[in-house]
Rosetta silent file (secondary structure, phi, psi, omega in degrees, C-alpha in Angstrom):
SEQUENCE: ILGGLVIGVIDYRTWGTFFFSPIQNFKVQILEGVASNFSVSPWYEYLVYSSRMMVLNSPFYPFLLIIGAIRDRRLGFALLVFVLGHSIISHKEVRFVWPVLPLVFLLIAEGFEAVCCSLRPRQRAAFVGLFALSLAVGTGWRAWRTTWNVEPSSSSFVAMATVGAEPDLTGVALFGVPKAFSGNRFYLRRDVPFLVEETPDLEAFLKDPNWKSGKINYLVTYKEYEKLFIMYNPRIIKTYKHLVIYKIDSAPEPRARPQSTAPGTPETGV
SCORE:     score description
SCORE:     0.000 S_00000001
   1 L     0.000  -43.776  179.698   89.062  186.424  127.214 S_00000001
   2 H   -62.450  -41.311  177.774   88.431  188.953  129.970 S_00000001
   3 H   -61.495  -40.033  177.641   90.549  191.546  128.145 S_00000001
   4 H   -63.797  -39.746  177.928   88.537  190.983  124.970 S_00000001
   5 H   -64.987  -37.416  177.767   85.287  191.456  126.858 S_00000001
   6 H   -62.265  -43.644  177.833   86.597  194.718  128.318 S_00000001
   7 H   -60.686  -42.759  179.416   87.397  195.956  124.804 S_00000001
   8 H   -61.479  -43.050  179.881   83.902  194.985  123.673 S_00000001
   9 H   -66.731  -42.407  178.836   82.236  196.865  126.544 S_00000001
  10 H   -61.309  -43.556  178.537   84.399  199.972  126.000 S_00000001
  11 H   -63.069  -37.164  179.597   83.530  199.966  122.290 S_00000001
  12 H   -66.337  -39.888 -178.899   79.849  199.637  123.126 S_00000001
  13 H   -73.815  -29.460 -176.519   79.987  202.591  125.506 S_00000001
  14 H   -98.509  -37.933 -175.849   82.009  204.785  123.123 S_00000001
  15 H  -109.445  -12.021  178.723   80.956  203.650  119.627 S_00000001
  16 L    84.945    4.326 -179.472   77.587  202.066  120.354 S_00000001
  17 L  -140.446  135.284  177.487   78.629  198.653  119.002 S_00000001
  18 L   -65.109  136.432  176.043   80.371  195.722  120.676 S_00000001
  19 L    56.461   35.919  179.698   83.911  195.066  119.373 S_00000001
  20 H   -62.484  -44.665 -176.135   83.686  197.991  116.951 S_00000001
  21 H   -62.700  -52.860 -179.770   87.455  198.697  117.060 S_00000001
  22 H   -64.677  -34.536  179.049   88.768  195.187  116.247 S_00000001
  23 H   -65.614  -45.127  179.578   86.104  194.678  113.582 S_00000001
  24 H   -67.103  -37.038  178.449   86.939  197.965  111.878 S_00000001
  25 H   -63.458  -42.992  177.926   90.663  197.281  112.182 S_00000001
  26 H   -64.170  -41.584 -179.451   90.218  193.891  110.493 S_00000001
  27 H   -64.109  -46.543 -175.495   88.076  195.441  107.769 S_00000001
  28 H   -74.480  -43.710 -173.946   90.448  198.315  107.043 S_00000001
  29 H   -81.378  -43.123 -174.127   93.768  196.486  107.440 S_00000001
  30 H   -90.778  -53.168 -174.828   92.997  193.002  106.124 S_00000001
  31 H   -75.455  -43.179 -176.632   90.047  193.314  103.755 S_00000001
  32 L   -95.793  -23.308  177.900   90.709  196.782  102.338 S_00000001
  33 L    60.959   38.774 -176.622   94.485  196.920  102.869 S_00000001
  34 H   -62.251  -41.005 -177.753   94.464  200.681  103.457 S_00000001
  35 H   -63.911  -18.959  179.699   97.819  200.687  105.298 S_00000001
  36 H   -66.025  -14.138  177.558   99.455  199.167  102.212 S_00000001
  37 H   -66.417  -22.042 -179.308   99.300  202.628  100.644 S_00000001
  38 L   -84.421  -50.488  176.552  102.264  203.608  102.832 S_00000001
  39 L  -169.492  162.229 -178.861  104.555  200.639  102.168 S_00000001
  40 L  -131.095  135.053  178.042  104.483  196.870  101.701 S_00000001
  41 L  -128.652  155.016  178.884  106.791  194.249  103.227 S_00000001
  42 L   -65.132  161.123 -174.893  106.910  190.438  102.828 S_00000001
  43 L   -62.662  -27.031 -176.069  105.087  188.314  105.399 S_00000001
  44 L   -90.592    9.677 -175.592  108.339  187.144  107.012 S_00000001
  45 H   -57.342  -47.277 -179.019  109.661  190.685  107.675 S_00000001
  46 H   -64.288  -38.790 -179.730  109.042  190.582  111.441 S_00000001
  47 H   -65.238  -43.357  179.956  110.611  187.137  111.771 S_00000001
  48 H   -66.904  -45.877 -177.940  113.765  188.169  109.921 S_00000001
  49 H   -63.756  -48.176 -177.475  114.080  191.483  111.748 S_00000001
  50 H   -65.394  -38.330  177.996  113.477  190.049  115.226 S_00000001
  51 H   -62.713  -43.798  179.779  115.868  187.148  114.638 S_00000001
  52 H   -64.014  -43.412 -179.238  118.594  189.509  113.505 S_00000001
  53 H   -65.492  -38.731  179.438  118.076  191.853  116.463 S_00000001
  54 H   -65.729  -44.120 -179.648  118.135  188.977  118.961 S_00000001
  55 H   -64.222  -38.064  179.849  121.344  187.515  117.555 S_00000001
  56 H   -66.268  -31.557  178.461  123.005  190.944  117.568 S_00000001
  57 H   -81.161  -41.780  175.359  122.165  191.374  121.259 S_00000001
  58 L  -165.742  126.521  178.659  123.069  187.809  122.230 S_00000001
  59 L   -61.109  -17.776 -179.984  123.399  184.641  120.118 S_00000001
  60 H   -77.207  -22.411 -173.305  121.732  182.771  123.006 S_00000001
  61 H   -53.828  -52.939 -176.995  118.460  184.726  122.694 S_00000001
  62 H   -59.629  -40.840 -178.595  116.789  182.744  119.846 S_00000001
  63 H   -68.779  -40.738  178.134  117.573  179.383  121.442 S_00000001
  64 H   -66.130  -35.775  178.320  116.397  180.485  124.892 S_00000001
  65 H   -64.416  -43.903  179.615  113.200  181.885  123.365 S_00000001
  66 H   -64.133  -44.085  178.860  112.428  178.558  121.664 S_00000001
  67 H   -62.144  -43.034  178.831  113.151  176.608  124.851 S_00000001
  68 H   -63.618  -38.743  179.446  110.962  178.985  126.852 S_00000001
  69 H   -67.834  -35.317  176.845  108.107  178.676  124.343 S_00000001
  70 H   -69.485  -38.823 -178.650  108.299  174.879  124.517 S_00000001
  71 H   -69.349  -41.187  179.461  108.349  174.990  128.305 S_00000001
  72 L  -118.565   86.457 -171.843  105.403  177.406  128.541 S_00000001
  73 H   -69.139  -26.750  178.808  103.289  176.550  125.532 S_00000001
  74 H   -66.266  -46.669  177.820  100.462  178.909  126.401 S_00000001
  75 H   -68.079  -36.825  177.502  102.718  181.964  126.283 S_00000001
  76 H   -62.896  -39.443  178.160  104.488  180.543  123.243 S_00000001
  77 H   -67.256  -39.920  178.499  101.165  180.142  121.462 S_00000001
  78 H   -61.748  -41.765  177.684  100.152  183.688  122.394 S_00000001
  79 H   -63.639  -43.436 -179.419  103.426  185.007  120.951 S_00000001
  80 H   -62.450  -44.362  179.808  102.966  182.989  117.776 S_00000001
  81 H   -62.755  -42.405 -179.706   99.407  184.237  117.251 S_00000001
  82 H   -62.001  -48.894 -177.161  100.468  187.858  117.790 S_00000001
  83 H   -66.791  -44.882  179.861  103.376  187.697  115.336 S_00000001
  84 H   -65.597  -38.280  178.717  101.472  185.768  112.659 S_00000001
  85 H   -60.732  -39.397  178.136   98.476  188.078  113.009 S_00000001
  86 H   -79.588  -23.040 -178.655  100.641  191.103  112.303 S_00000001
  87 H   -71.807  -26.525 -178.956  102.597  189.295  109.598 S_00000001
  88 L   -78.721   -9.841  175.040   99.548  188.906  107.346 S_00000001
  89 L   -84.866  125.746 -172.847   99.185  192.703  107.239 S_00000001
  90 L   -64.087  -40.377  179.965  101.208  193.957  104.259 S_00000001
  91 L   -83.483  122.526 -175.777  102.258  197.248  105.863 S_00000001
  92 L  -127.077  138.775  173.300  104.744  196.567  108.652 S_00000001
  93 L  -139.170  144.945 -176.342  106.496  198.772  111.174 S_00000001
  94 H   -59.074  -37.322 -177.182  108.621  197.681  114.112 S_00000001
  95 H   -62.080  -20.651  179.779  106.528  199.723  116.543 S_00000001
  96 H   -67.946  -26.024 -177.266  103.518  197.535  115.754 S_00000001
  97 H  -105.823    4.542  176.754  105.126  194.562  117.522 S_00000001
  98 H   -56.900  -38.294 -177.885  106.603  196.436  120.478 S_00000001
  99 H   -58.283  -19.479 -176.858  103.698  195.400  122.775 S_00000001
 100 H   -90.364   -3.865 -177.799  104.852  191.771  122.581 S_00000001
 101 H   -59.310  -42.702  177.290  108.393  192.474  123.852 S_00000001
 102 H   -57.399  -36.413  178.363  107.568  191.763  127.540 S_00000001
 103 H   -67.683  -38.788  178.535  106.288  188.348  126.469 S_00000001
 104 H   -62.039  -47.677 -178.454  109.466  187.703  124.467 S_00000001
 105 H   -68.439  -31.918  176.596  111.721  188.530  127.409 S_00000001
 106 H   -64.688  -43.128  178.816  109.571  186.450  129.751 S_00000001
 107 H   -68.484  -36.822  175.776  109.971  183.396  127.510 S_00000001
 108 H   -62.526  -40.727  178.270  113.713  184.035  127.199 S_00000001
 109 H   -63.777  -39.412  177.929  113.906  184.135  130.997 S_00000001
 110 H   -65.975  -39.250  176.889  112.016  180.843  131.210 S_00000001
 111 H   -64.802  -39.330  177.949  114.393  179.307  128.687 S_00000001
 112 H   -62.819  -43.638  178.949  117.359  180.599  130.672 S_00000001
 113 H   -63.102  -42.476 -178.893  115.962  179.065  133.852 S_00000001
 114 H   -62.875  -41.803  179.613  115.337  175.723  132.126 S_00000001
 115 H   -66.203  -45.159 -178.912  118.909  175.545  130.799 S_00000001
 116 H   -61.114  -40.013 -178.927  120.430  176.500  134.147 S_00000001
 117 H   -69.323  -21.427 -177.240  118.386  173.873  135.980 S_00000001
 118 H   -91.208   -5.457 -176.059  119.532  171.166  133.564 S_00000001
 119 L  -105.057  156.682  173.892  123.273  171.840  134.005 S_00000001
 120 L   -75.630  162.957 -175.637  125.739  170.852  136.686 S_00000001
 121 H   -50.099  -48.908 -179.167  127.162  173.625  138.914 S_00000001
 122 H   -67.974  -40.209  177.633  130.356  174.161  136.899 S_00000001
 123 H   -64.414  -39.238  179.051  128.525  173.936  133.585 S_00000001
 124 H   -63.330  -42.836  179.649  125.904  176.364  134.900 S_00000001
 125 H   -63.023  -42.325  179.074  128.566  178.847  135.943 S_00000001
 126 H   -64.682  -42.527  179.899  130.232  178.612  132.533 S_00000001
 127 H   -63.519  -46.138  179.745  126.909  179.048  130.744 S_00000001
 128 H   -61.882  -40.422  178.783  125.918  182.064  132.843 S_00000001
 129 H   -63.748  -45.405  178.980  129.327  183.635  132.253 S_00000001
 130 H   -64.238  -40.697  179.451  129.160  183.146  128.484 S_00000001
 131 H   -64.325  -44.605  179.417  125.604  184.437  128.370 S_00000001
 132 H   -63.094  -40.926  179.123  126.467  187.531  130.406 S_00000001
 133 H   -64.377  -45.518  179.771  129.523  188.212  128.233 S_00000001
 134 H   -63.174  -37.536  179.678  127.549  187.845  124.989 S_00000001
 135 H   -68.598  -40.858  179.426  124.837  190.120  126.338 S_00000001
 136 H   -65.562  -45.064 -179.688  127.313  192.782  127.440 S_00000001
 137 H   -66.662  -46.555 -178.167  129.185  192.725  124.121 S_00000001
 138 H   -64.645  -44.813  179.884  126.024  192.621  121.997 S_00000001
 139 H   -66.130  -42.014  178.139  124.203  195.346  123.905 S_00000001
 140 H   -62.667  -42.479  179.690  127.284  197.574  123.981 S_00000001
 141 H   -64.933  -42.152  179.503  127.874  197.145  120.265 S_00000001
 142 H   -64.984  -41.904 -179.913  124.215  197.860  119.470 S_00000001
 143 H   -64.324  -36.294 -179.542  124.170  200.955  121.685 S_00000001
 144 H   -70.861  -36.980 -175.495  127.323  202.249  119.993 S_00000001
 145 H   -89.149  -13.134 -175.914  126.013  201.662  116.461 S_00000001
 146 L   -72.312  134.141  173.877  122.438  202.829  117.017 S_00000001
 147 L   -87.774  106.921 -173.278  121.454  206.150  115.486 S_00000001
 148 L   -80.440  -30.167 -178.749  119.507  207.764  118.303 S_00000001
 149 L  -124.890   92.001 -178.126  118.530  210.958  116.484 S_00000001
 150 L   -77.327  157.242  177.287  117.652  210.306  112.852 S_00000001
 151 L  -101.721  147.373    5.213  117.239  213.065  110.328 S_00000001
 152 L   -89.205   14.433 -178.382  115.248  215.114  109.625 S_00000001
 153 H   -56.788  -51.614 -176.427  113.589  214.365  112.977 S_00000001
 154 H   -57.601  -47.718 -178.985  116.428  215.719  115.092 S_00000001
 155 H   -64.810  -41.068 -177.919  116.735  218.960  113.114 S_00000001
 156 H   -70.201  -34.104  177.128  112.986  219.561  112.971 S_00000001
 157 H   -63.138  -47.306  179.691  112.579  218.955  116.717 S_00000001
 158 H   -64.963  -39.431  179.959  115.270  221.510  117.528 S_00000001
 159 H   -62.961  -42.510  179.267  113.849  223.916  114.939 S_00000001
 160 H   -64.820  -40.716  178.324  110.357  223.734  116.440 S_00000001
 161 H   -64.936  -38.078  179.331  111.706  224.349  119.946 S_00000001
 162 H   -67.764  -46.422  179.745  113.727  227.309  118.666 S_00000001
 163 H   -63.910  -39.328 -179.317  110.822  228.833  116.765 S_00000001
 164 H   -62.195  -22.753 -179.962  108.503  228.315  119.725 S_00000001
 165 L   -86.675   -5.891 -179.758  110.788  230.496  121.849 S_00000001
 166 L   -75.607  124.405 -176.588  110.529  233.452  119.430 S_00000001
 167 L   -66.827  -24.746 -177.851  108.353  236.186  121.026 S_00000001
 168 L   -94.428   10.798 -178.851  107.043  237.451  117.672 S_00000001
 169 L   -65.391  127.705  174.026  105.867  234.023  116.475 S_00000001
 170 L  -121.806  -12.192  178.232  102.347  234.071  115.025 S_00000001
 171 L   177.785  150.828 -177.855  102.533  230.888  112.923 S_00000001
 172 E  -138.128  147.998  179.598  105.042  228.352  111.588 S_00000001
 173 E  -134.185  139.884  171.049  105.215  226.076  108.557 S_00000001
 174 E  -108.514  128.589 -176.835  107.406  223.098  107.656 S_00000001
 175 E  -120.983  128.009  177.671  107.832  222.570  103.930 S_00000001
 176 L    78.218   14.410 -179.620  109.175  219.406  102.306 S_00000001
 177 L  -109.727  121.431  179.272  109.546  217.594  105.649 S_00000001
 178 L   -55.928  137.250 -177.073  107.765  214.207  106.015 S_00000001
 179 H   -60.163  -35.149 -178.759  105.101  214.367  108.709 S_00000001
 180 H   -66.521  -19.040 -177.345  106.386  211.196  110.353 S_00000001
 181 H  -119.066   13.594 -176.874  109.759  212.883  110.910 S_00000001
 182 L   -96.401  154.094  173.406  108.664  216.455  111.553 S_00000001
 183 L   -67.064  162.401 -177.029  108.608  218.361  114.810 S_00000001
 184 L  -139.705 -167.641 -176.187  105.207  218.983  116.336 S_00000001
 185 H   -68.172  -19.388  175.846  103.442  221.022  118.986 S_00000001
 186 H   -59.576  -37.977  179.484  105.150  219.049  121.743 S_00000001
 187 H   -89.204  -32.679 -179.096  108.356  220.869  120.784 S_00000001
 188 H   -69.052  -47.965  178.064  106.693  224.076  119.584 S_00000001
 189 L    55.299   38.236  176.338  104.644  224.589  122.785 S_00000001
 190 L  -139.561  138.882  178.929  102.748  227.536  121.288 S_00000001
 191 L   -89.336   76.957 -179.527   99.085  227.801  120.315 S_00000001
 192 L  -133.850  161.506  175.845   99.657  229.246  116.837 S_00000001
 193 L   -54.756  133.760 -174.918   98.824  228.098  113.300 S_00000001
 194 E  -134.341  119.841 -173.826  101.037  225.114  112.448 S_00000001
 195 E  -125.098  132.997  176.305  101.363  223.792  108.889 S_00000001
 196 E  -126.893  121.653  175.340  103.277  220.774  107.594 S_00000001
 197 E  -119.329  103.694 -173.518  103.572  220.045  103.862 S_00000001
 198 L   -77.927  -22.734  175.916  105.625  216.879  103.425 S_00000001
 199 L   -99.755  143.725 -178.924  105.688  216.968   99.618 S_00000001
 200 L   -75.069   56.413 -179.893  107.350  219.917   97.861 S_00000001
 201 L  -102.743   96.924 -175.156  104.024  220.968   96.336 S_00000001
 202 H   -66.043  -37.273 -178.536  103.977  224.747   96.524 S_00000001
 203 H   -62.034  -47.423  178.752  100.502  225.116   95.024 S_00000001
 204 H   -65.110  -36.243 -179.718   98.904  222.883   97.643 S_00000001
 205 H   -62.682  -45.714 -177.000  100.958  224.569  100.337 S_00000001
 206 H   -72.879  -16.766  178.973   99.772  228.070   99.437 S_00000001
 207 H   -88.940   -9.491 -178.481   96.142  226.928   99.342 S_00000001
 208 L   -64.273  136.328 -179.072   96.204  225.616  102.901 S_00000001
 209 H   -57.011  -34.898  178.915   93.902  227.638  105.217 S_00000001
 210 H   -63.659  -39.591  178.465   96.703  228.030  107.773 S_00000001
 211 H   -72.125  -42.158 -178.141   98.910  229.690  105.166 S_00000001
 212 H   -68.200  -15.443  177.996   96.110  231.796  103.726 S_00000001
 213 L   -67.054  -18.449  179.034   95.343  233.120  107.210 S_00000001
 214 L    78.726   10.397 -177.742   98.391  235.359  106.847 S_00000001
 215 L   -97.890  -10.648 -179.898   99.676  234.420  110.317 S_00000001
 216 L   -73.026  113.845  178.972  102.588  232.208  109.230 S_00000001
 217 L  -124.097    5.456  173.345  105.727  234.254  109.830 S_00000001
 218 E  -132.352  139.057 -178.447  108.292  231.470  110.330 S_00000001
 219 E  -129.103  133.474  176.114  109.265  228.815  107.792 S_00000001
 220 E  -119.736  119.317 -177.834  111.348  225.665  108.334 S_00000001
 221 E  -160.016 -174.702  177.490  112.556  223.939  105.192 S_00000001
 222 E   -85.653  153.672 -179.961  115.607  222.862  103.208 S_00000001
 223 H   -58.511  -31.972 -178.948  117.974  225.394  101.684 S_00000001
 224 H   -62.076  -23.681 -175.740  117.063  224.028   98.240 S_00000001
 225 H   -96.883    2.462 -176.146  113.505  225.329   98.630 S_00000001
 226 H   -59.078  -39.772 -175.970  114.376  228.873   99.654 S_00000001
 227 H   -66.155  -21.189  177.400  113.884  230.275   96.146 S_00000001
 228 H   -68.226  -21.029 -176.344  110.273  229.063   96.121 S_00000001
 229 H  -114.790   22.187 -176.624  109.504  231.572   98.871 S_00000001
 230 H   -60.131  -29.059 -179.335  111.580  234.486   97.601 S_00000001
 231 H   -70.845  -12.955  178.708  108.435  236.590   97.324 S_00000001
 232 H  -101.594   13.678  174.993  108.021  236.323  101.102 S_00000001
 233 L    52.579   59.868 -177.636  111.466  237.819  101.749 S_00000001
 234 L   -68.835  130.807  176.984  112.947  234.830  103.671 S_00000001
 235 E  -119.895  126.297 -177.453  115.663  235.731  106.188 S_00000001
 236 E   -69.679  125.833  176.143  117.793  232.975  107.678 S_00000001
 237 E   -95.993  -53.836  178.255  117.543  232.838  111.468 S_00000001
 238 E  -151.835  160.383  176.828  119.393  229.605  112.207 S_00000001
 239 E  -125.681  131.463  176.472  120.494  226.413  110.469 S_00000001
 240 E  -123.937  101.461 -179.982  120.313  222.933  112.000 S_00000001
 241 L    53.333 -106.016 -175.703  122.087  220.327  109.872 S_00000001
 242 L   -86.226  -23.715 -171.863  119.764  219.912  106.854 S_00000001
 243 E  -101.931  150.657 -179.496  117.004  222.343  107.860 S_00000001
 244 E  -124.533  136.921  174.753  116.927  226.134  107.905 S_00000001
 245 E   -95.737  125.060  179.068  114.717  228.434  109.977 S_00000001
 246 E  -115.569  142.283  165.533  113.506  231.454  108.048 S_00000001
 247 E   -95.500  127.517 -176.122  111.685  234.565  109.205 S_00000001
 248 L  -126.230  161.088  173.466  109.265  235.499  106.420 S_00000001
 249 L   -76.801  140.683 -177.970  106.769  238.222  105.644 S_00000001
 250 L   -73.645  -15.993  177.448  103.195  237.130  106.278 S_00000001
 251 L  -128.370  140.432 -177.251  102.072  238.687  102.981 S_00000001
 252 L   -68.937  150.447  173.839  103.895  238.379   99.631 S_00000001
 253 L   -70.509  153.746 -176.946  105.643  241.297   98.049 S_00000001
 254 L   -74.908   72.050  174.842  103.913  242.681   94.934 S_00000001
 255 L  -150.801  170.405 -172.601  105.845  240.737   92.343 S_00000001
 256 L   -61.312  141.790  178.132  105.466  237.561   90.322 S_00000001
 257 L   -79.719  144.079 -179.760  105.298  234.328   92.217 S_00000001
 258 L   -68.198  164.658  178.078  108.017  231.761   91.393 S_00000001
 259 L   -61.359  145.067 -177.100  107.313  228.597   89.463 S_00000001
 260 L   -83.748   -4.825  179.386  105.682  225.878   91.582 S_00000001
 261 L   -70.832  110.145 -175.606  107.930  223.162   90.170 S_00000001
 262 L   -82.436  152.528  175.047  109.944  222.196   93.201 S_00000001
 263 L   -67.039  170.513  179.723  113.470  220.861   93.020 S_00000001
 264 L   -59.847  149.807 -179.460  114.129  217.205   93.667 S_00000001
 265 L   -61.481  124.524 -177.612  113.559  216.002   97.207 S_00000001
 266 L   -71.883  164.360  178.673  116.837  216.511   99.101 S_00000001
 267 L   -69.236  126.688 -177.685  118.581  213.776  100.980 S_00000001
 268 L   -99.196  -12.780 -179.867  117.056  213.492  104.459 S_00000001
 269 L    84.057    8.239  179.625  119.454  210.975  105.940 S_00000001
 270 L  -106.380    0.000    0.000  116.683  208.464  106.724 S_00000001
């Protein structure tokens, strides 16, 4: 309750209305369903995903979580409300439920304590040993199988850092790279025009004010799209897996522009 009141006061001081943020979030996400424009998942998506992840880390996790929620019903109810509240939103992403992870591990710890207290010394030792073994095997297997640097994120991050180190950089553009997986100014670390066009729409790309400024002299895109920029005399600087860094002329050569029909979207590995 106190946390909710703090949110209300902050909204009043910043937006001029109490509880402006949660009200607008409910209106946009639930009533208007704006986030559904990105993707839609069934209501049980979080339950299926979290159950699978817990079992992969340790088969004991789901049972300990249930025991902990029964033992501490207030925290269990809070967890249930959080998950169900996010489940009714059609657009789902794992990062949306990350804030509840400390609560999940707290309930698992309570369940672990309850089981240990109910067992005899030898049974407790056996249980702790099995739990530790399952956790070590599950965590090790997950760490080994996890893809830590997905594409095209990894390539675009390295490309932005490389371009940012170029002394003659006056502007950079990423073409055909989804914004959610593209490098950004954190990696670029230069105050120059920065353009990202996630769809291979050349017409929209060339109309962007950043491009029309004439300051873009580096291009990061897929090899398949090189011919779309032939009029800008692209020269390959470096290649990182799927993406290529090009040095380009800031103004087109005096010849016909290529057709704007882009080739099919290449495989990004995501």
